[in-house]
PDB file of C-alpha atoms in Angstrom:
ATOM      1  CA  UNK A   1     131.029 -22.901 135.027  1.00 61.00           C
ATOM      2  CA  UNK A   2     127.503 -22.131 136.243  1.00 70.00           C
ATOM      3  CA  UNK A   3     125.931 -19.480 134.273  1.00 94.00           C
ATOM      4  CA  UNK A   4     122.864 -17.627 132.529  1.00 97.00           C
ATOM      5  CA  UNK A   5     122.260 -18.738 128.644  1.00 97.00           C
ATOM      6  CA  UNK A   6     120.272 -17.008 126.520  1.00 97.00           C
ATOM      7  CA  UNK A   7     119.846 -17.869 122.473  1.00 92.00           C
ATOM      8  CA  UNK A   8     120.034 -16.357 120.212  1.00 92.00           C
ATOM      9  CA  UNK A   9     121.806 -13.340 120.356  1.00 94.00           C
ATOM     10  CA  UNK A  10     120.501 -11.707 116.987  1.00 95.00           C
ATOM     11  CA  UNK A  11     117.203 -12.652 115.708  1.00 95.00           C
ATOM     12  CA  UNK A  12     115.380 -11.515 112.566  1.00 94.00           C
ATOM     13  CA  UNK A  13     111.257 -12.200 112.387  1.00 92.00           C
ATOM     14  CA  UNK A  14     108.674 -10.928 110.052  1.00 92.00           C
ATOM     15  CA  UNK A  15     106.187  -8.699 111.699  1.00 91.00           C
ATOM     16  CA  UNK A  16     103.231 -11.244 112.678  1.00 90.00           C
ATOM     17  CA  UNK A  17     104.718 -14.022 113.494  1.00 92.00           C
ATOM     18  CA  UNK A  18     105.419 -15.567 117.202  1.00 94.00           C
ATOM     19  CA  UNK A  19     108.842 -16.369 118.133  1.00 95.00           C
ATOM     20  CA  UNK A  20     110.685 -17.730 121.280  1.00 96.00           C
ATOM     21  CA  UNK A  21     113.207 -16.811 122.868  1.00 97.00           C
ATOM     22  CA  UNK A  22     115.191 -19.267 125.225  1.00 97.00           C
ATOM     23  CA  UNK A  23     117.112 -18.592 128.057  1.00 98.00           C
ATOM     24  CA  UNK A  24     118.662 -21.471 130.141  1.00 98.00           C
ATOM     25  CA  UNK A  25     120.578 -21.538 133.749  1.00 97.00           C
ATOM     26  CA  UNK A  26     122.446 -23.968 135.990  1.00 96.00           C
ATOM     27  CA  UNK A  27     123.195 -22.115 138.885  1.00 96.00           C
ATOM     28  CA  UNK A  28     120.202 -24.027 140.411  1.00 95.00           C
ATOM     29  CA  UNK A  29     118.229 -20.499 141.059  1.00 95.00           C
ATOM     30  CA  UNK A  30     114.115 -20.387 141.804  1.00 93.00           C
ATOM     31  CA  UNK A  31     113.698 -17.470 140.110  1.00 93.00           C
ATOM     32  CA  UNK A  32     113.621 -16.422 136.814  1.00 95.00           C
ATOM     33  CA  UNK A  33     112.800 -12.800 135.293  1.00 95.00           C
ATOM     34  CA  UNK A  34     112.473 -11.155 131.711  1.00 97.00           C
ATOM     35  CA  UNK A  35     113.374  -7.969 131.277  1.00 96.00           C
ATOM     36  CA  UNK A  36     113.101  -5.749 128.088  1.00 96.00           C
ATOM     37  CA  UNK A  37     115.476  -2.574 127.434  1.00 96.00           C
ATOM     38  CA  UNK A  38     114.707  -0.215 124.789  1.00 93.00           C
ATOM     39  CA  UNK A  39     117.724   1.639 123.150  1.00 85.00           C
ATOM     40  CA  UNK A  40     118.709   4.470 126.066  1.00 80.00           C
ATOM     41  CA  UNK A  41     116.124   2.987 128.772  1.00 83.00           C
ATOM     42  CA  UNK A  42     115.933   0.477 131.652  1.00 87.00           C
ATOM     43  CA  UNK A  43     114.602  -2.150 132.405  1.00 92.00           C
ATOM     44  CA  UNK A  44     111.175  -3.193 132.409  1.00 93.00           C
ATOM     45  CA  UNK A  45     109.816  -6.352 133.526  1.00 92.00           C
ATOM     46  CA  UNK A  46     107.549  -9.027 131.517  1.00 96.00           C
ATOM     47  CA  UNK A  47     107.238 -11.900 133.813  1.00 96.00           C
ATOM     48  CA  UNK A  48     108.854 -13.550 136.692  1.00 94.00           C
ATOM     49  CA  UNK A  49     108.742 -16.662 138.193  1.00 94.00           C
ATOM     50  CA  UNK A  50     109.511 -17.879 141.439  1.00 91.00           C
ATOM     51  CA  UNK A  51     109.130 -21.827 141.354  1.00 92.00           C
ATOM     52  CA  UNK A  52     108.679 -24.373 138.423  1.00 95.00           C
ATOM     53  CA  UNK A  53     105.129 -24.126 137.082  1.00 95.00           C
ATOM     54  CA  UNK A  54     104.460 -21.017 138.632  1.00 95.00           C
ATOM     55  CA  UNK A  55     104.497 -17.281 136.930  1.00 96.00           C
ATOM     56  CA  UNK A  56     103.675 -14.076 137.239  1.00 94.00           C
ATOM     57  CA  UNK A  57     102.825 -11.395 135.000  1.00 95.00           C
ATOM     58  CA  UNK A  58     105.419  -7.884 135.189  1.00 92.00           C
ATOM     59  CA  UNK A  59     104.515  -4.770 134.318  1.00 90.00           C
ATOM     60  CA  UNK A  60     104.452  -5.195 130.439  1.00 94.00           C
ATOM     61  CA  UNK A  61     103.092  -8.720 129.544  1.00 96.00           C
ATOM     62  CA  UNK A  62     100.594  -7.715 127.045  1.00 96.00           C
ATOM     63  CA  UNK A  63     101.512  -9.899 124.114  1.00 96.00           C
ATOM     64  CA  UNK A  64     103.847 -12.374 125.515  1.00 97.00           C
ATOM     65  CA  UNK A  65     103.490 -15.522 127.073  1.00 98.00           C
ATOM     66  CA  UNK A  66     105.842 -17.623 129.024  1.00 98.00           C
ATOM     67  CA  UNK A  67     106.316 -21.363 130.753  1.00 98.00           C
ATOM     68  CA  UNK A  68     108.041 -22.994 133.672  1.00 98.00           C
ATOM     69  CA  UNK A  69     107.810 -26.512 133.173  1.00 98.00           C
ATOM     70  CA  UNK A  70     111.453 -27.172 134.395  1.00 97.00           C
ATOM     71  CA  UNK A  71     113.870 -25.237 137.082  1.00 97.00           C
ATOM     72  CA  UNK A  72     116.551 -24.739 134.429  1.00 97.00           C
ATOM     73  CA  UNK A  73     114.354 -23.308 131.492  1.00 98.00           C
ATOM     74  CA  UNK A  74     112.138 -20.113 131.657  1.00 98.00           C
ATOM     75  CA  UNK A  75     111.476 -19.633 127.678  1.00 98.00           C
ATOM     76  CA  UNK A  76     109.727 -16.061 126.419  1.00 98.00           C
ATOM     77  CA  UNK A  77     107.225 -15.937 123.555  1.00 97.00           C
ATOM     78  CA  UNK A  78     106.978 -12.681 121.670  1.00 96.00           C
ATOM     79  CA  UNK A  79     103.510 -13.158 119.874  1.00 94.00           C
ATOM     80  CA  UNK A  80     101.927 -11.026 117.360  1.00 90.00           C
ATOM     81  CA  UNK A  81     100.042  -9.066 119.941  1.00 89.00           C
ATOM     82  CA  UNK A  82     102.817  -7.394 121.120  1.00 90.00           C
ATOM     83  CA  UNK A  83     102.715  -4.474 118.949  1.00 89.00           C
ATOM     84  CA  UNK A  84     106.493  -3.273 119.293  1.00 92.00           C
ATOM     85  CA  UNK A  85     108.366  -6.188 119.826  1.00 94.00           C
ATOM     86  CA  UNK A  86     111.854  -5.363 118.480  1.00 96.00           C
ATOM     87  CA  UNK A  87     114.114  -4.267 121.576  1.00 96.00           C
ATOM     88  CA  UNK A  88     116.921  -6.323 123.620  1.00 97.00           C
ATOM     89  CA  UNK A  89     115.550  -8.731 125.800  1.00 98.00           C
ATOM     90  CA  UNK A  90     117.250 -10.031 128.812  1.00 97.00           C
ATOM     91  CA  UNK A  91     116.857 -13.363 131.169  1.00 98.00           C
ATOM     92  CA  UNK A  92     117.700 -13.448 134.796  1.00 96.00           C
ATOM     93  CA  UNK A  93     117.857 -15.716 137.914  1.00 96.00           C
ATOM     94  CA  UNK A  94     118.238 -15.406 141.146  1.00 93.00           C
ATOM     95  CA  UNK A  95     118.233 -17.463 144.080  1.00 90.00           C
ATOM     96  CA  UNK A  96     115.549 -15.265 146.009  1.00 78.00           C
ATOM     97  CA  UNK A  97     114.180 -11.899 145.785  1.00 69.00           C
ATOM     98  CA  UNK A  98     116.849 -10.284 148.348  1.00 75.00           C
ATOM     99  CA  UNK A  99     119.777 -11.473 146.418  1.00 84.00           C
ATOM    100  CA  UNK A 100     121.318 -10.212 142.999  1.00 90.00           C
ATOM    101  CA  UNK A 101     120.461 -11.025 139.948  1.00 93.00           C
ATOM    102  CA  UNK A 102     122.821 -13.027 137.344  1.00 96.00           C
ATOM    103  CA  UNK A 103     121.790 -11.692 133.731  1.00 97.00           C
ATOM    104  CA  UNK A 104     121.925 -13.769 130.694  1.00 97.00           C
ATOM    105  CA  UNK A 105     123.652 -12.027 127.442  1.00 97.00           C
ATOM    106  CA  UNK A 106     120.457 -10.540 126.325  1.00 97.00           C
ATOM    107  CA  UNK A 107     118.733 -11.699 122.679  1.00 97.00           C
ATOM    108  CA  UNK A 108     117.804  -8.658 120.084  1.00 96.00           C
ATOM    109  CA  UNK A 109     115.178  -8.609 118.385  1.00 96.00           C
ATOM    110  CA  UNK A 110     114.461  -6.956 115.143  1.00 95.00           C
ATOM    111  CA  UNK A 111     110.879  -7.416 113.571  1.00 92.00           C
ATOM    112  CA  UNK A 112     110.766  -6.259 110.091  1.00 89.00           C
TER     113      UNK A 112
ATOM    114  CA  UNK B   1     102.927   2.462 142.731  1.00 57.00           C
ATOM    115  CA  UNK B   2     106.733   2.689 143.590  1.00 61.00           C
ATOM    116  CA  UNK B   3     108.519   4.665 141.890  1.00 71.00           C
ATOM    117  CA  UNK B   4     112.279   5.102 141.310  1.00 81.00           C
ATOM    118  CA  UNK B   5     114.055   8.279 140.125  1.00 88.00           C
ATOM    119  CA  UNK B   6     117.946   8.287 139.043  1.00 93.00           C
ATOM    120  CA  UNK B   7     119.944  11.672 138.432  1.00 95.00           C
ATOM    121  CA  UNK B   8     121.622  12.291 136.342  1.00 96.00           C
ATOM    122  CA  UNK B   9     120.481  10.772 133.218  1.00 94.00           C
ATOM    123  CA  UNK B  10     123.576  11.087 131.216  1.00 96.00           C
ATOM    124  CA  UNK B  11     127.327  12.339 133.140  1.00 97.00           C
ATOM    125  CA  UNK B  12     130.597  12.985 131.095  1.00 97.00           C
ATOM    126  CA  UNK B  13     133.698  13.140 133.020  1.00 97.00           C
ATOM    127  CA  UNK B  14     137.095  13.714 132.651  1.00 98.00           C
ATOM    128  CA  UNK B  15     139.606  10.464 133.588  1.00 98.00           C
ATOM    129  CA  UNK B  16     140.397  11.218 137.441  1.00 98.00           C
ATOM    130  CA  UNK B  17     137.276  13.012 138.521  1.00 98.00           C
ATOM    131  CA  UNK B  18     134.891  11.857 140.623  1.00 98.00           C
ATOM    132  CA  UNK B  19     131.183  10.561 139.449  1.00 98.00           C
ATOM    133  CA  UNK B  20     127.976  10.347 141.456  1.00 98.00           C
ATOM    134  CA  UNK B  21     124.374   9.132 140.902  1.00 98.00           C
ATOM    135  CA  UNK B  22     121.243   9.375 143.092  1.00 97.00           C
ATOM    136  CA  UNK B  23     118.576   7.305 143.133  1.00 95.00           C
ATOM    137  CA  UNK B  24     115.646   8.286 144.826  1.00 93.00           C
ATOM    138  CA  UNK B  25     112.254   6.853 145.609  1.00 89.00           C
ATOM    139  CA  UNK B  26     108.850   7.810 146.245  1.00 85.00           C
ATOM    140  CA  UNK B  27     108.628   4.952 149.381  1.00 87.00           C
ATOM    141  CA  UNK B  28     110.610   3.681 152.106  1.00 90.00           C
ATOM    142  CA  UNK B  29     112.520   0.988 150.772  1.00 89.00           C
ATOM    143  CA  UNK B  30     113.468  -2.465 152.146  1.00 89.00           C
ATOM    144  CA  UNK B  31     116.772  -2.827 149.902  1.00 91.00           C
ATOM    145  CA  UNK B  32     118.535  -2.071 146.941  1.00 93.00           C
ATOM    146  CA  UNK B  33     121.026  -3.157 144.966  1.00 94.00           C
ATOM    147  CA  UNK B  34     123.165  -1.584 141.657  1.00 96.00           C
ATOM    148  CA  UNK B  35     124.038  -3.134 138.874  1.00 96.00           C
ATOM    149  CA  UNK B  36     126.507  -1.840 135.745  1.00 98.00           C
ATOM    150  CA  UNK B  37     125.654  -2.431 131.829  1.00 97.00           C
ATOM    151  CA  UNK B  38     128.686  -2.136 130.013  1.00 96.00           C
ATOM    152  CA  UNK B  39     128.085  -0.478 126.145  1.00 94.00           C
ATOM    153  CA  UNK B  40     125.971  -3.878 124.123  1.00 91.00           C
ATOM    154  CA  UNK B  41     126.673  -6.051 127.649  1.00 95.00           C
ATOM    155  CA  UNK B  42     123.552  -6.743 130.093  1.00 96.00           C
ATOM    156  CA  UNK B  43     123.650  -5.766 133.498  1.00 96.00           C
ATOM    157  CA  UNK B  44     126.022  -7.204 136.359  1.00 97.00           C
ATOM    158  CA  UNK B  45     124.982  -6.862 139.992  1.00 95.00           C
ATOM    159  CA  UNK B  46     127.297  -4.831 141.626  1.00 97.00           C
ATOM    160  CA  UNK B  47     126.073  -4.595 145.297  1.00 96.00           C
ATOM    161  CA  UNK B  48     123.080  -5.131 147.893  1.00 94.00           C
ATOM    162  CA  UNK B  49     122.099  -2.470 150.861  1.00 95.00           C
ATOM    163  CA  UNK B  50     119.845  -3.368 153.433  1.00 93.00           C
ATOM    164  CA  UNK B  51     120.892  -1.069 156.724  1.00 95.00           C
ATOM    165  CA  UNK B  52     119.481   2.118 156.944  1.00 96.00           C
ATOM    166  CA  UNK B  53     122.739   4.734 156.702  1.00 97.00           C
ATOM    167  CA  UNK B  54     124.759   1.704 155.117  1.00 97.00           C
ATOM    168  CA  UNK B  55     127.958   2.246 153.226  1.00 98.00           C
ATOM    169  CA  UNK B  56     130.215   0.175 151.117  1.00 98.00           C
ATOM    170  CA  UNK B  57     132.952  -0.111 149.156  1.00 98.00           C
ATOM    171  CA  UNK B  58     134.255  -1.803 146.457  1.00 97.00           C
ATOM    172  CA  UNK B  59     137.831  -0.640 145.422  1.00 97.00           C
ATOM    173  CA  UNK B  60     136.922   2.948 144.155  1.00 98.00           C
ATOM    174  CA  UNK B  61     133.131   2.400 144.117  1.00 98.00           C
ATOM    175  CA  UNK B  62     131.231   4.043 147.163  1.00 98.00           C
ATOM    176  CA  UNK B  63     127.423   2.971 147.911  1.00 98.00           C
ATOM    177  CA  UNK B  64     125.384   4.043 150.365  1.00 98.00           C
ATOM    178  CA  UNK B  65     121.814   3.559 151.600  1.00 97.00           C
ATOM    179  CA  UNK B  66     119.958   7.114 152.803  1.00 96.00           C
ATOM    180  CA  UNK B  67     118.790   7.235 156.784  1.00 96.00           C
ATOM    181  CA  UNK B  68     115.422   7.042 155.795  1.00 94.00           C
ATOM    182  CA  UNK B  69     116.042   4.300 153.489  1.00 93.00           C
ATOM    183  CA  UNK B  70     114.228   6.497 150.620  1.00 93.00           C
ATOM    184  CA  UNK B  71     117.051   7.141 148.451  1.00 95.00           C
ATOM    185  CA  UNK B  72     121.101   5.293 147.881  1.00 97.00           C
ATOM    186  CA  UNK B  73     124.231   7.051 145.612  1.00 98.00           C
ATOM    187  CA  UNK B  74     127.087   5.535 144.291  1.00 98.00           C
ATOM    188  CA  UNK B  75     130.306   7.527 144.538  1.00 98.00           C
ATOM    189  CA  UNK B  76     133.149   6.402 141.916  1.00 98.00           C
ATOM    190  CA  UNK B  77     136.629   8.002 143.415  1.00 98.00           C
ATOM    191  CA  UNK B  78     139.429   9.027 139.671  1.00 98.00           C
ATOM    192  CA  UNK B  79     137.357   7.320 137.466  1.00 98.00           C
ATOM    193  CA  UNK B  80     139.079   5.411 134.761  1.00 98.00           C
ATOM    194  CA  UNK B  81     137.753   4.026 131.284  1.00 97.00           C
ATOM    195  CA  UNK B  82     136.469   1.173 132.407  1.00 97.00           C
ATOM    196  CA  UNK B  83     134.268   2.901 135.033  1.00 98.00           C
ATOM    197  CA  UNK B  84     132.126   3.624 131.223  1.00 98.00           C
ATOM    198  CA  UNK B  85     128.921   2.079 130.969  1.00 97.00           C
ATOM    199  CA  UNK B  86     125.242   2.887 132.598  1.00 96.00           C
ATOM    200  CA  UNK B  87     124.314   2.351 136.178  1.00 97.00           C
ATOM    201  CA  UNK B  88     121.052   1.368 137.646  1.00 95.00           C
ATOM    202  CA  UNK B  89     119.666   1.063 140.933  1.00 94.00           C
ATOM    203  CA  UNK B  90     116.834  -1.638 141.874  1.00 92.00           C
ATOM    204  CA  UNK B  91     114.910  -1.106 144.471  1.00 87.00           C
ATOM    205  CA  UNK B  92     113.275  -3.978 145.841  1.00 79.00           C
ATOM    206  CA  UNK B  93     109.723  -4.709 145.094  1.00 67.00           C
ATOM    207  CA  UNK B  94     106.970  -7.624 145.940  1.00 62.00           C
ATOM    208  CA  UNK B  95     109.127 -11.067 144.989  1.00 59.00           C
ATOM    209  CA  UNK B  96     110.963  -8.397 141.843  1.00 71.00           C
ATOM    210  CA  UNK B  97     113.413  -5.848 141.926  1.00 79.00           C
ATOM    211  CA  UNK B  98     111.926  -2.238 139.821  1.00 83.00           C
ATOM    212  CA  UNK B  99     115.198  -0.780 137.897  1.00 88.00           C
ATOM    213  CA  UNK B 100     115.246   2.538 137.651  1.00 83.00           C
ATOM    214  CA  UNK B 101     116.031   4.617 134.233  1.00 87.00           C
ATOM    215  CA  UNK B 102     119.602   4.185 134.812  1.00 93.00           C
ATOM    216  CA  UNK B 103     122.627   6.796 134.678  1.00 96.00           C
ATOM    217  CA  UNK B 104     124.974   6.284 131.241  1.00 96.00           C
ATOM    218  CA  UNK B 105     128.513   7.863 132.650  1.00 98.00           C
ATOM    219  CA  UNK B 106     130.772   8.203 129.545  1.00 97.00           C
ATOM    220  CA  UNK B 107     134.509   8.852 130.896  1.00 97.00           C
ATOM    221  CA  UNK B 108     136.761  10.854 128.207  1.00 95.00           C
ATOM    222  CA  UNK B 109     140.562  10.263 128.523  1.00 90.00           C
TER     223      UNK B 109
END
């Protein structure tokens, strides 16, 4: 079955250190989003991308970083310039801007 | 910038009454679309509206798209347990889709 994959679900860091986040699809989709949700909020957007080696930053990028080097794989950095980094993070593709968006299972984040 | 407005923020109902959120926007809008977040799930897309005045269905889900294209609702006709979870519009923006803050409906049986 075709789908959104992110990994991992739960994921633990000590405050100052970088850690990625991965989030894989085969649905064969040109673009790929981040989204983060704070507990009771919606969504806002980190990056997007809309071809391979191509991004662009949302409207909260300030300390993360992200790559496109293949269709399938649109990873997220969380560095230690972001300076509230734990929330739920969520992937998404889409074929094009004008159709929906299939989410991945989201990854939370806890920095201690 | 655009912005996007949802009302209410929170809605308890009873099983079997009706349920409806607004979403309203500061701009004319070229689409939108709603999506559902079950409680610890992520967000599935529910529908797309284009047509200004548009209105669908989906089995006891009503959406439609304002004449003016500034502002969409979804209706939810006896809502059941299931119907739980938050509901956002998106609005589309330049190549992105802007959610907006999202209405949590919480249905007590």
């Amino acid at each position: 079955d075709g789908g959104i994959t992110q990994s991992p679900k739960y994921l633990f860091r000590k405050e100052g250190q970088n850690v990625t986040l991965s989030c894989e699809q085969n649905l064969n989709h040109d673009a790929m989003y981040w989204y983060r949700q704070d507990p009771g909020q919606g969504l806002r957007l980190i990056y997007y991308s809309q071809i391979v080696n191509d991004f662009q930053k949302g409207d909260i990028a300030e300390g993360y970083s992200v790559s496109r080097e293949k269709k399938e794989s649109f990873p997220l950095t969380v560095t230690s310039a972001q300076k509230n980094p734990t929330a739920f993070y969520l992937c998404a593709s889409s074929t094009g801007v004008n159709y929906g968006y299939t989410f991945g299972s989201g990854t939370r984040l806890t920095v201690v | 910038g655009q912005q996007v407005m949802q009302i209410p923020q929170y809605q308890h109902v009873q099983e079997g009454e009706d349920f409806t959120t607004y979403c309203n926007s500061s701009t004319t809008l070229s689409n939108i679309q709603w999506y559902k977040q079950r409680p610890g799930g992520h967000p599935v897309f529910l529908i797309q509206l284009v047509k200004s005045g548009e209105v669908k269905k989906q089995k006891r889900l009503t959406f439609q798209f304002g004449e003016a294209k500034k502002n969409s609702s979804l209706h939810i006709t006896a809502t059941q347990t299931t119907d739980v979870g938050t509901y956002f519009c998106a609005p589309s923006g330049t190549y992105k889709y802007i959610f907006g803050t999202g209405t949590r409906l919480k249905v007590l049986a």
